[in-house]
Coordinates of C-alpha atoms in Angstrom, one line a residue:
M1 CA 65.8 98.0 -224.9
Y2 CA 64.7 102.0 -225.8
G3 CA 61.2 102.8 -224.8
A4 CA 58.2 101.9 -223.2
T5 CA 56.9 98.2 -223.2
Q6 CA 54.3 96.3 -225.0
G7 CA 52.4 96.0 -222.0
E8 CA 53.2 99.8 -221.4
V9 CA 51.8 100.7 -224.3
A10 CA 48.3 98.5 -224.7
E11 CA 48.0 99.7 -220.9
A12 CA 48.1 103.4 -221.5
S13 CA 45.3 102.8 -225.1
K14 CA 43.3 101.3 -223.6
I15 CA 42.6 104.4 -220.7
G16 CA 42.7 106.8 -223.3
A17 CA 40.1 105.1 -225.5
G18 CA 38.2 104.9 -221.8
V19 CA 38.9 108.4 -221.1
F20 CA 38.0 110.0 -223.8
G21 CA 35.4 107.6 -224.7
V22 CA 33.7 108.1 -221.7
A23 CA 34.0 111.7 -222.0
S24 CA 33.1 112.4 -225.6
L25 CA 29.6 109.6 -224.8
A26 CA 28.9 112.0 -221.6
L27 CA 29.1 115.0 -224.1
I28 CA 26.4 114.1 -226.3
Y29 CA 24.4 111.7 -224.2
A30 CA 24.4 113.1 -220.6
A31 CA 25.1 116.9 -221.3
P32 CA 21.9 117.4 -223.0
F33 CA 19.7 115.2 -220.4
F34 CA 20.7 117.6 -217.5
L35 CA 20.7 120.4 -220.1
N36 CA 16.6 119.6 -220.4
K37 CA 16.2 118.6 -217.3
Y38 CA 18.2 121.3 -215.2
A39 CA 17.7 124.4 -217.3
S40 CA 15.1 123.7 -218.9
T41 CA 16.2 123.8 -222.5
D42 CA 14.6 121.2 -225.1
I43 CA 17.7 119.8 -226.7
Q44 CA 16.9 116.3 -228.1
V45 CA 19.3 114.0 -226.1
G46 CA 22.3 113.3 -228.4
W47 CA 22.1 116.7 -229.9
G48 CA 19.8 115.4 -232.7
M49 CA 22.3 112.9 -233.6
G50 CA 21.0 109.6 -233.1
F51 CA 23.0 106.9 -233.7
Y52 CA 25.7 108.9 -235.2
G53 CA 26.5 110.3 -232.2
L54 CA 28.5 106.6 -231.1
G55 CA 30.3 106.9 -234.0
I56 CA 31.5 110.5 -232.4
A57 CA 32.6 108.9 -229.5
A58 CA 34.1 105.8 -231.5
A59 CA 36.5 109.1 -233.0
A60 CA 37.6 110.2 -229.8
A61 CA 38.3 106.7 -228.1
V62 CA 40.3 106.7 -230.9
V63 CA 42.3 110.1 -231.7
G64 CA 43.0 109.1 -227.3
A65 CA 44.1 105.9 -227.7
Y66 CA 47.2 107.4 -229.7
K67 CA 47.4 111.0 -228.0
F68 CA 48.1 108.6 -224.6
T69 CA 50.0 106.3 -226.5
S70 CA 52.0 108.9 -227.9
D71 CA 52.8 110.7 -225.2
L72 CA 53.4 108.0 -223.4
H73 CA 56.4 107.1 -226.4
Q74 CA 57.7 110.7 -225.9
R75 CA 58.2 110.2 -222.1
K76 CA 59.7 106.5 -222.0
R77 CA 62.0 107.8 -225.5
S78 CA 65.4 107.9 -223.4
S79 CA 64.9 105.9 -220.3
I80 CA 66.9 102.2 -220.5
R81 CA 65.7 99.1 -219.4
T82 CA 66.7 95.5 -218.2
F83 CA 65.1 92.5 -218.2
R84 CA 66.5 89.5 -217.1
R85 CA 65.3 86.2 -217.3

């Protein structure tokens, strides 16, 4: 068998979605909070987008899952694996 296994692909997509999703949520919702608190700015939480910020975070999670999965396929493309039953 060449390439990544189904388990590796599933794990890479979960990690990519988690990393990109959490990072985008932090930028969208936590960054304005801390800027308001420590820099004395007046920015609405979520940059004024409300719940639309969740859609942006979901899109970022999909991009992250795709990115991590494609990187895994690139790394494992030439590896040969044999499994015994």
